[in-house]
Amino acid sequence: MKLVSIDKVRPGDVLGKNVLDEAGQVLLHAGVELKPSYIQSLKMKGYTRLFIRDSSDLFNVEPDEDLRPETRAKALSTLRNVYKAIEKETEALRRNSVEDIQKVFASDRLKTFLKSDGPLGQIKTLMAFILDEVLSRATLAGMTSIKCTDSALYEHSIDVCVASVLVATNLGLPYHRLRQLAVGALLHDIGMIFIEKGLPEPVRVRHHTILGYELLRNSEDRDILAPHVAYEHHEHQDGTGLPRGLVGSNTVARAETENKAVPTLVGEIVAVTNAYDVLLSGSGDSPPLTPDKAINVLQQRAGTHYNREVVKAFLRVVPVFPKGTEIIVTEGNYIGYTGIVLQVNIVQLDRPLIALCRDKEGNAIEPIIVNLAQEPDISIRAIWDI
Ligand SMILES: [Fe+2]
């Protein structure tokens, strides 16, 4: 199975994974042969890439899923309902200044609207569902959700939530912190509903983090940490982040006697998982990166942008080459050969079991199975046709 840009999908290609709409309903089932009209309508809805079955892939490797399809569908529809409900309730505020919106957030009307049996209650029920499922996993599948324009923010929020919970579990956070982190991660970009198109990036970042924080902290049923996730997920360790320019310690331990504002650990976790998902999806002028390249970028920015110890924990749960990824050999035996990741090695997440299916001229060959954990001289990189 290949991840392919929608511009390179051809009529007759067979869909490898279900395509969901923004409400979590199946739009097209895996196994469907794509017709020109299907491809056109997917493009209109803003899908940028699809999983396509590869006829030369004798192994028919299915990528792992971070959540069961039913859970993802439920998560998408819940997030959509919650976003729409909050958007409707706050519609009149949209064109006001940030300061005026903050004042309304502090009003009783909004506090009552956000009480526990309202939208935030739905998020808590969803959070419990996701935790139930994620806590039985040791590693991520790969965070390559198929997104359309209307679902991108919801899919992103779900993926960031799952990844953040796994990182936090790896760091030993207690269950009540995981719950607060998961709620915060699901709503970390809720402030985006107030952001108009066309604003400069720093203004967008500043406003959506402040407004997300103010909205969540003024709810009647707030979690202590959830608002801080919205507030701090664009902060950097070296103080160059937004909105407050907080300076981090690059450690997981927290000093008890700190007086000045420091980033919360949950905020620092979501800063890393949010960045990874944005790198994989691409943003603005930055094209999508393959998982191995995205991890390189995180490593380069560890210590300056991201908490170094949190990045280390992230590298303990994210496969560098997720199952089903197409790869090319760049060093050692079989240089230039291409193939696919058959299985992730959970002890060495950068050394999977691979099958090489084509030689360096691109000719199909009898597959060669290579266990990279036993072949330290062979290097690979991921290839995406996007
Ligand atoms: Fe954000």
CSV table of C-alpha atoms and ligand atoms in Angstrom, one decimal:
chain,number,residue,atom,x,y,z
A,1,MET,CA,0.0,0.0,0.0
A,2,LYS,CA,1.3,3.5,-0.9
A,3,LEU,CA,0.6,6.9,0.4
A,4,VAL,CA,0.1,8.9,-2.8
A,5,SER,CA,-0.6,12.6,-3.6
A,6,ILE,CA,-4.2,13.0,-4.9
A,7,ASP,CA,-2.6,14.7,-8.0
A,8,LYS,CA,-0.9,11.4,-8.8
A,9,VAL,CA,-3.9,9.1,-8.2
A,10,ARG,CA,-5.1,7.7,-11.5
A,11,PRO,CA,-8.6,6.3,-12.5
A,12,GLY,CA,-8.5,2.6,-11.9
A,13,ASP,CA,-6.2,2.8,-8.8
A,14,VAL,CA,-7.7,0.8,-5.9
A,15,LEU,CA,-8.2,2.6,-2.6
A,16,GLY,CA,-6.1,1.0,0.2
A,17,LYS,CA,-7.9,2.5,3.3
A,18,ASN,CA,-11.4,3.9,3.9
A,19,VAL,CA,-11.8,7.6,3.4
A,20,LEU,CA,-13.8,9.3,6.1
A,21,ASP,CA,-15.7,12.6,5.8
A,22,GLU,CA,-15.5,15.3,8.5
A,23,ALA,CA,-18.3,13.7,10.5
A,24,GLY,CA,-16.6,10.3,10.6
A,25,GLN,CA,-18.8,8.6,8.0
A,26,VAL,CA,-17.2,6.4,5.4
A,27,LEU,CA,-17.1,8.3,2.1
A,28,LEU,CA,-15.3,5.6,0.1
A,29,HIS,CA,-14.5,2.1,1.2
A,30,ALA,CA,-11.1,0.4,0.9
A,31,GLY,CA,-11.0,-1.8,-2.2
A,32,VAL,CA,-13.0,0.6,-4.4
A,33,GLU,CA,-11.7,1.2,-7.8
A,34,LEU,CA,-11.4,5.0,-8.2
A,35,LYS,CA,-13.3,6.6,-11.1
A,36,PRO,CA,-12.5,10.1,-12.4
A,37,SER,CA,-15.6,11.5,-10.8
A,38,TYR,CA,-14.5,10.1,-7.3
A,39,ILE,CA,-11.1,11.6,-7.7
A,40,GLN,CA,-12.5,15.0,-8.7
A,41,SER,CA,-15.0,15.0,-5.8
A,42,LEU,CA,-12.2,14.1,-3.3
A,43,LYS,CA,-10.1,17.0,-4.7
A,44,MET,CA,-13.0,19.3,-4.3
A,45,LYS,CA,-13.3,18.3,-0.6
A,46,GLY,CA,-9.7,19.1,-0.1
A,47,TYR,CA,-8.2,15.6,0.3
A,48,THR,CA,-4.5,15.9,-0.5
A,49,ARG,CA,-3.4,12.2,-0.4
A,50,LEU,CA,-4.8,8.7,-0.3
A,51,PHE,CA,-3.6,5.2,0.5
A,52,ILE,CA,-3.6,3.2,-2.8
A,53,ARG,CA,-3.0,-0.5,-3.2
A,54,ASP,CA,0.2,-1.3,-5.0
A,55,SER,CA,-0.1,-4.2,-7.4
A,56,SER,CA,3.6,-4.9,-7.2
A,57,ASP,CA,3.4,-5.3,-3.4
A,58,LEU,CA,3.2,-9.1,-2.9
A,59,PHE,CA,2.9,-8.7,0.9
A,60,ASN,CA,-0.1,-6.3,0.8
A,61,VAL,CA,1.1,-4.7,4.0
A,62,GLU,CA,-1.7,-2.9,5.9
A,63,PRO,CA,-0.4,0.2,7.8
A,64,ASP,CA,-1.2,0.0,11.6
A,65,GLU,CA,-4.0,2.3,12.9
A,66,ASP,CA,-3.6,4.5,16.0
A,67,LEU,CA,-7.3,4.0,16.8
A,68,ARG,CA,-9.9,1.4,15.8
A,69,PRO,CA,-12.0,2.8,12.8
A,70,GLU,CA,-15.1,3.0,15.1
A,71,THR,CA,-13.2,5.0,17.7
A,72,ARG,CA,-11.8,7.4,15.1
A,73,ALA,CA,-15.3,7.9,13.6
A,74,LYS,CA,-16.8,8.6,17.0
A,75,ALA,CA,-13.9,11.0,17.8
A,76,LEU,CA,-14.4,12.9,14.5
A,77,SER,CA,-18.1,13.3,15.0
A,78,THR,CA,-17.8,14.3,18.6
A,79,LEU,CA,-15.1,16.9,17.9
A,80,ARG,CA,-17.1,18.3,15.0
A,81,ASN,CA,-20.3,18.6,17.2
A,82,VAL,CA,-18.3,20.3,20.0
A,83,TYR,CA,-16.6,22.7,17.6
A,84,LYS,CA,-19.9,23.6,15.8
A,85,ALA,CA,-21.7,24.1,19.2
A,86,ILE,CA,-18.9,26.4,20.5
A,87,GLU,CA,-18.7,28.2,17.1
A,88,LYS,CA,-22.5,28.8,17.2
A,89,GLU,CA,-22.5,30.0,20.8
A,90,THR,CA,-19.7,32.5,20.1
A,91,GLU,CA,-20.6,33.5,16.6
A,92,ALA,CA,-21.4,37.1,17.5
A,93,LEU,CA,-17.9,37.5,19.0
A,94,ARG,CA,-16.0,36.7,15.9
A,95,ARG,CA,-15.2,40.3,14.8
A,96,ASN,CA,-14.4,41.7,18.3
A,97,SER,CA,-10.9,42.3,19.6
A,98,VAL,CA,-9.1,39.6,21.6
A,99,GLU,CA,-9.6,41.7,24.8
A,100,ASP,CA,-13.4,42.0,24.2
A,101,ILE,CA,-13.7,38.3,23.6
A,102,GLN,CA,-11.8,37.6,26.8
A,103,LYS,CA,-14.4,39.6,28.7
A,104,VAL,CA,-17.3,37.6,27.3
A,105,PHE,CA,-15.5,34.4,28.2
A,106,ALA,CA,-15.5,35.4,31.8
A,107,SER,CA,-19.3,35.9,31.7
A,108,ASP,CA,-21.7,33.6,33.4
A,109,ARG,CA,-23.5,32.9,30.2
A,110,LEU,CA,-20.5,31.2,28.6
A,111,LYS,CA,-19.5,29.4,31.8
A,112,THR,CA,-23.0,27.9,32.0
A,113,PHE,CA,-22.8,26.9,28.3
A,114,LEU,CA,-19.5,25.1,28.9
A,115,LYS,CA,-20.7,23.2,32.1
A,116,SER,CA,-20.1,19.5,32.4
A,117,ASP,CA,-23.2,18.3,30.6
A,118,GLY,CA,-22.5,20.5,27.6
A,119,PRO,CA,-19.7,20.3,25.0
A,120,LEU,CA,-16.9,19.7,27.5
A,121,GLY,CA,-18.8,16.7,28.9
A,122,GLN,CA,-18.8,15.2,25.4
A,123,ILE,CA,-15.1,15.8,25.2
A,124,LYS,CA,-14.5,14.0,28.5
A,125,THR,CA,-16.5,11.0,27.4
A,126,LEU,CA,-14.5,10.9,24.2
A,127,MET,CA,-11.2,11.3,26.1
A,128,ALA,CA,-12.1,8.3,28.3
A,129,PHE,CA,-12.8,6.2,25.2
A,130,ILE,CA,-9.4,7.2,23.6
A,131,LEU,CA,-7.5,6.6,26.8
A,132,ASP,CA,-9.0,3.1,27.2
A,133,GLU,CA,-7.8,2.2,23.8
A,134,VAL,CA,-4.4,4.0,23.7
A,135,LEU,CA,-3.2,2.8,27.1
A,136,SER,CA,-2.9,-0.8,25.8
A,137,ARG,CA,-0.4,0.3,23.2
A,138,ALA,CA,3.4,0.8,23.5
A,139,THR,CA,4.1,2.7,20.3
A,140,LEU,CA,2.3,4.9,17.8
A,141,ALA,CA,1.2,3.6,14.4
A,142,GLY,CA,2.4,6.6,12.4
A,143,MET,CA,0.0,9.5,12.5
A,144,THR,CA,-0.7,9.5,8.8
A,145,SER,CA,-4.4,10.3,8.8
A,146,ILE,CA,-6.2,11.1,5.6
A,147,LYS,CA,-7.6,14.6,6.0
A,148,CYS,CA,-9.9,16.8,3.9
A,149,THR,CA,-10.3,20.6,4.4
A,150,ASP,CA,-13.2,20.2,6.8
A,151,SER,CA,-11.7,17.4,8.9
A,152,ALA,CA,-8.1,18.5,9.0
A,153,LEU,CA,-8.3,20.2,12.4
A,154,TYR,CA,-10.3,17.4,14.0
A,155,GLU,CA,-8.0,14.6,12.6
A,156,HIS,CA,-5.0,16.7,13.7
A,157,SER,CA,-6.4,17.1,17.2
A,158,ILE,CA,-7.1,13.3,17.5
A,159,ASP,CA,-3.7,12.4,16.3
A,160,VAL,CA,-2.0,14.9,18.7
A,161,CYS,CA,-4.1,13.5,21.6
A,162,VAL,CA,-3.1,9.9,20.9
A,163,ALA,CA,0.6,10.7,20.5
A,164,SER,CA,0.6,12.9,23.6
A,165,VAL,CA,-1.0,10.3,25.8
A,166,LEU,CA,1.7,7.7,24.7
A,167,VAL,CA,4.5,10.2,25.3
A,168,ALA,CA,3.1,11.0,28.8
A,169,THR,CA,2.7,7.3,29.6
A,170,ASN,CA,6.3,6.8,28.6
A,171,LEU,CA,7.3,9.6,31.0
A,172,GLY,CA,5.3,8.0,33.8
A,173,LEU,CA,2.6,10.7,34.3
A,174,PRO,CA,-0.2,9.6,36.6
A,175,TYR,CA,-3.7,8.7,35.2
A,176,HIS,CA,-5.4,12.0,36.4
A,177,ARG,CA,-2.7,14.0,34.5
A,178,LEU,CA,-3.2,11.8,31.4
A,179,ARG,CA,-6.9,12.7,31.5
A,180,GLN,CA,-6.2,16.4,31.7
A,181,LEU,CA,-3.5,16.2,29.0
A,182,ALA,CA,-5.9,14.3,26.7
A,183,VAL,CA,-8.7,16.9,27.1
A,184,GLY,CA,-6.2,19.7,26.5
A,185,ALA,CA,-4.8,18.0,23.4
A,186,LEU,CA,-8.2,17.4,21.9
A,187,LEU,CA,-9.0,21.1,22.3
A,188,HIS,CA,-5.5,22.6,21.9
A,189,ASP,CA,-6.5,24.5,18.8
A,190,ILE,CA,-10.1,25.4,19.8
A,191,GLY,CA,-9.0,29.1,19.7
A,192,MET,CA,-8.7,28.8,15.9
A,193,ILE,CA,-12.5,29.2,15.6
A,194,PHE,CA,-12.0,32.9,16.3
A,195,ILE,CA,-9.2,33.4,13.8
A,196,GLU,CA,-10.0,35.0,10.5
A,197,LYS,CA,-8.3,33.9,7.3
A,198,GLY,CA,-5.4,36.0,6.0
A,199,LEU,CA,-3.9,37.1,9.3
A,200,PRO,CA,-0.1,36.9,9.6
A,201,GLU,CA,1.2,33.6,11.2
A,202,PRO,CA,2.5,35.2,14.4
A,203,VAL,CA,-0.9,36.9,15.0
A,204,ARG,CA,-2.8,33.6,14.3
A,205,VAL,CA,-0.5,31.8,16.8
A,206,ARG,CA,-0.8,34.5,19.5
A,207,HIS,CA,-4.6,34.8,19.2
A,208,HIS,CA,-5.6,31.2,19.0
A,209,THR,CA,-3.4,30.2,22.0
A,210,ILE,CA,-4.7,33.0,24.2
A,211,LEU,CA,-8.3,32.6,23.2
A,212,GLY,CA,-8.2,28.8,23.6
A,213,TYR,CA,-6.7,29.2,27.1
A,214,GLU,CA,-9.3,31.8,28.1
A,215,LEU,CA,-12.2,29.8,26.8
A,216,LEU,CA,-11.2,26.6,28.6
A,217,ARG,CA,-10.1,28.2,31.9
A,218,ASN,CA,-13.5,30.0,32.2
A,219,SER,CA,-15.5,26.9,31.8
A,220,GLU,CA,-17.4,25.9,34.9
A,221,ASP,CA,-16.0,22.4,34.8
A,222,ARG,CA,-12.4,23.1,33.9
A,223,ASP,CA,-9.5,20.8,34.3
A,224,ILE,CA,-6.5,22.4,35.9
A,225,LEU,CA,-4.1,21.6,33.1
A,226,ALA,CA,-6.2,21.4,30.0
A,227,PRO,CA,-6.3,25.2,29.4
A,228,HIS,CA,-2.5,25.4,29.6
A,229,VAL,CA,-2.1,22.9,26.7
A,230,ALA,CA,-4.0,25.4,24.5
A,231,TYR,CA,-1.9,28.3,25.9
A,232,GLU,CA,1.6,26.8,25.6
A,233,HIS,CA,1.7,24.5,22.6
A,234,HIS,CA,3.6,27.1,20.5
A,235,GLU,CA,6.1,28.1,23.3
A,236,HIS,CA,9.8,27.3,22.8
A,237,GLN,CA,12.4,26.2,25.3
A,238,ASP,CA,14.7,29.2,24.4
A,239,GLY,CA,11.9,31.8,25.0
A,240,THR,CA,11.4,32.5,21.2
A,241,GLY,CA,7.9,30.9,21.2
A,242,LEU,CA,4.4,32.5,21.5
A,243,PRO,CA,2.3,33.9,23.1
A,244,ARG,CA,4.4,34.6,26.3
A,245,GLY,CA,8.0,33.6,25.4
A,246,LEU,CA,8.2,31.2,28.3
A,247,VAL,CA,11.7,29.7,28.9
A,248,GLY,CA,11.8,25.9,29.5
A,249,SER,CA,14.3,23.8,31.4
A,250,ASN,CA,14.7,21.0,28.9
A,251,THR,CA,14.0,18.5,31.6
A,252,VAL,CA,10.9,16.7,32.8
A,253,ALA,CA,11.4,17.3,36.5
A,254,ARG,CA,9.9,20.6,37.9
A,255,ALA,CA,11.5,22.7,40.6
A,256,GLU,CA,9.0,23.2,43.5
A,257,THR,CA,10.1,26.8,44.2
A,258,GLU,CA,9.8,28.4,40.8
A,259,ASN,CA,8.2,31.8,41.0
A,260,LYS,CA,8.1,32.9,37.4
A,261,ALA,CA,5.9,31.3,34.8
A,262,VAL,CA,7.4,28.1,33.3
A,263,PRO,CA,5.8,25.9,30.7
A,264,THR,CA,3.8,23.0,32.0
A,265,LEU,CA,5.0,19.5,31.1
A,266,VAL,CA,1.7,18.8,29.3
A,267,GLY,CA,2.1,21.9,27.2
A,268,GLU,CA,5.6,20.8,26.3
A,269,ILE,CA,4.4,17.4,25.3
A,270,VAL,CA,1.8,18.8,23.0
A,271,ALA,CA,4.4,21.2,21.5
A,272,VAL,CA,6.3,18.2,20.3
A,273,THR,CA,3.4,16.1,19.1
A,274,ASN,CA,1.7,19.1,17.4
A,275,ALA,CA,5.0,19.9,15.6
A,276,TYR,CA,5.5,16.4,14.4
A,277,ASP,CA,2.0,16.2,12.9
A,278,VAL,CA,2.3,19.6,11.3
A,279,LEU,CA,5.6,18.5,9.7
A,280,LEU,CA,4.0,15.3,8.4
A,281,SER,CA,1.0,17.2,7.0
A,282,GLY,CA,2.9,20.2,5.6
A,283,SER,CA,1.8,23.8,6.3
A,284,GLY,CA,2.0,27.0,4.3
A,285,ASP,CA,5.0,26.9,2.0
A,286,SER,CA,6.5,23.8,3.8
A,287,PRO,CA,5.7,20.5,1.9
A,288,PRO,CA,4.8,17.4,3.9
A,289,LEU,CA,7.8,15.5,5.3
A,290,THR,CA,8.3,11.7,5.5
A,291,PRO,CA,8.3,10.4,9.1
A,292,ASP,CA,12.1,9.9,9.2
A,293,LYS,CA,12.7,13.5,7.9
A,294,ALA,CA,10.1,14.9,10.4
A,295,ILE,CA,11.9,13.2,13.2
A,296,ASN,CA,15.2,14.7,12.0
A,297,VAL,CA,13.7,18.1,12.3
A,298,LEU,CA,12.4,17.5,15.8
A,299,GLN,CA,15.9,16.3,16.8
A,300,GLN,CA,17.5,19.4,15.3
A,301,ARG,CA,15.1,21.6,17.3
A,302,ALA,CA,15.3,19.7,20.5
A,303,GLY,CA,16.8,21.9,23.2
A,304,THR,CA,15.9,25.2,21.4
A,305,HIS,CA,12.3,24.8,20.4
A,306,TYR,CA,11.3,21.6,22.2
A,307,ASN,CA,12.0,20.1,25.6
A,308,ARG,CA,14.9,17.7,25.0
A,309,GLU,CA,13.7,15.0,27.4
A,310,VAL,CA,10.2,15.1,25.9
A,311,VAL,CA,11.6,14.7,22.4
A,312,LYS,CA,13.6,11.7,23.7
A,313,ALA,CA,10.4,10.2,25.1
A,314,PHE,CA,8.7,10.8,21.8
A,315,LEU,CA,11.4,8.9,20.0
A,316,ARG,CA,10.7,6.0,22.3
A,317,VAL,CA,7.1,5.7,21.0
A,318,VAL,CA,7.2,6.8,17.4
A,319,PRO,CA,8.4,4.4,14.7
A,320,VAL,CA,10.9,6.2,12.4
A,321,PHE,CA,9.6,4.0,9.5
A,322,PRO,CA,5.9,3.0,10.2
A,323,LYS,CA,4.6,-0.3,8.9
A,324,GLY,CA,3.7,-0.1,5.2
A,325,THR,CA,6.1,2.8,4.5
A,326,GLU,CA,7.9,2.6,1.1
A,327,ILE,CA,11.7,2.9,1.5
A,328,ILE,CA,14.9,3.1,-0.5
A,329,VAL,CA,18.3,1.8,0.6
A,330,THR,CA,20.8,4.6,0.8
A,331,GLU,CA,23.9,2.9,2.2
A,332,GLY,CA,25.4,-0.6,2.4
A,333,ASN,CA,24.3,-3.7,0.5
A,334,TYR,CA,21.4,-3.2,-2.0
A,335,ILE,CA,22.0,0.5,-2.4
A,336,GLY,CA,19.2,2.0,-4.6
A,337,TYR,CA,16.8,-1.0,-4.0
A,338,THR,CA,13.3,-0.1,-3.0
A,339,GLY,CA,10.8,-1.9,-0.8
A,340,ILE,CA,8.4,-1.7,2.0
A,341,VAL,CA,8.4,-1.9,5.9
A,342,LEU,CA,6.9,-5.2,6.9
A,343,GLN,CA,7.1,-4.9,10.7
A,344,VAL,CA,8.3,-2.2,13.2
A,345,ASN,CA,10.9,-3.4,15.7
A,346,ILE,CA,9.5,-2.0,19.0
A,347,VAL,CA,12.9,-2.2,20.7
A,348,GLN,CA,14.7,-0.4,17.8
A,349,LEU,CA,12.2,1.9,16.2
A,350,ASP,CA,14.6,3.0,13.5
A,351,ARG,CA,15.5,-0.6,12.5
A,352,PRO,CA,12.4,-2.3,11.0
A,353,LEU,CA,12.0,-5.6,9.1
A,354,ILE,CA,11.8,-4.7,5.4
A,355,ALA,CA,11.2,-6.4,2.1
A,356,LEU,CA,13.1,-5.2,-0.9
A,357,CYS,CA,10.9,-5.7,-4.0
A,358,ARG,CA,12.7,-3.7,-6.8
A,359,ASP,CA,16.4,-3.4,-7.8
A,360,LYS,CA,18.2,-0.1,-8.4
A,361,GLU,CA,16.9,0.0,-12.0
A,362,GLY,CA,13.4,-0.4,-10.8
A,363,ASN,CA,12.9,-4.0,-12.0
A,364,ALA,CA,10.7,-6.2,-9.8
A,365,ILE,CA,12.7,-8.9,-8.1
A,366,GLU,CA,12.1,-11.9,-5.9
A,367,PRO,CA,11.6,-10.1,-2.5
A,368,ILE,CA,14.6,-9.9,-0.3
A,369,ILE,CA,13.7,-9.8,3.4
A,370,VAL,CA,16.1,-7.8,5.5
A,371,ASN,CA,16.1,-7.4,9.3
A,372,LEU,CA,17.8,-4.0,9.7
A,373,ALA,CA,18.4,-4.7,13.5
A,374,GLN,CA,20.9,-7.3,12.3
A,375,GLU,CA,22.3,-5.2,9.4
A,376,PRO,CA,23.9,-2.1,10.9
A,377,ASP,CA,25.6,-1.1,7.7
A,378,ILE,CA,22.4,-0.7,5.7
A,379,SER,CA,20.7,2.7,5.8
A,380,ILE,CA,17.3,3.5,4.4
A,381,ARG,CA,15.0,6.5,3.9
A,382,ALA,CA,11.3,6.7,3.4
A,383,ILE,CA,9.7,7.7,0.1
A,384,TRP,CA,6.3,9.3,-0.3
A,385,ASP,CA,4.9,10.0,-3.7
A,386,ILE,CA,3.5,13.3,-2.5
B,1,FE,FE,-1.9,25.5,17.4
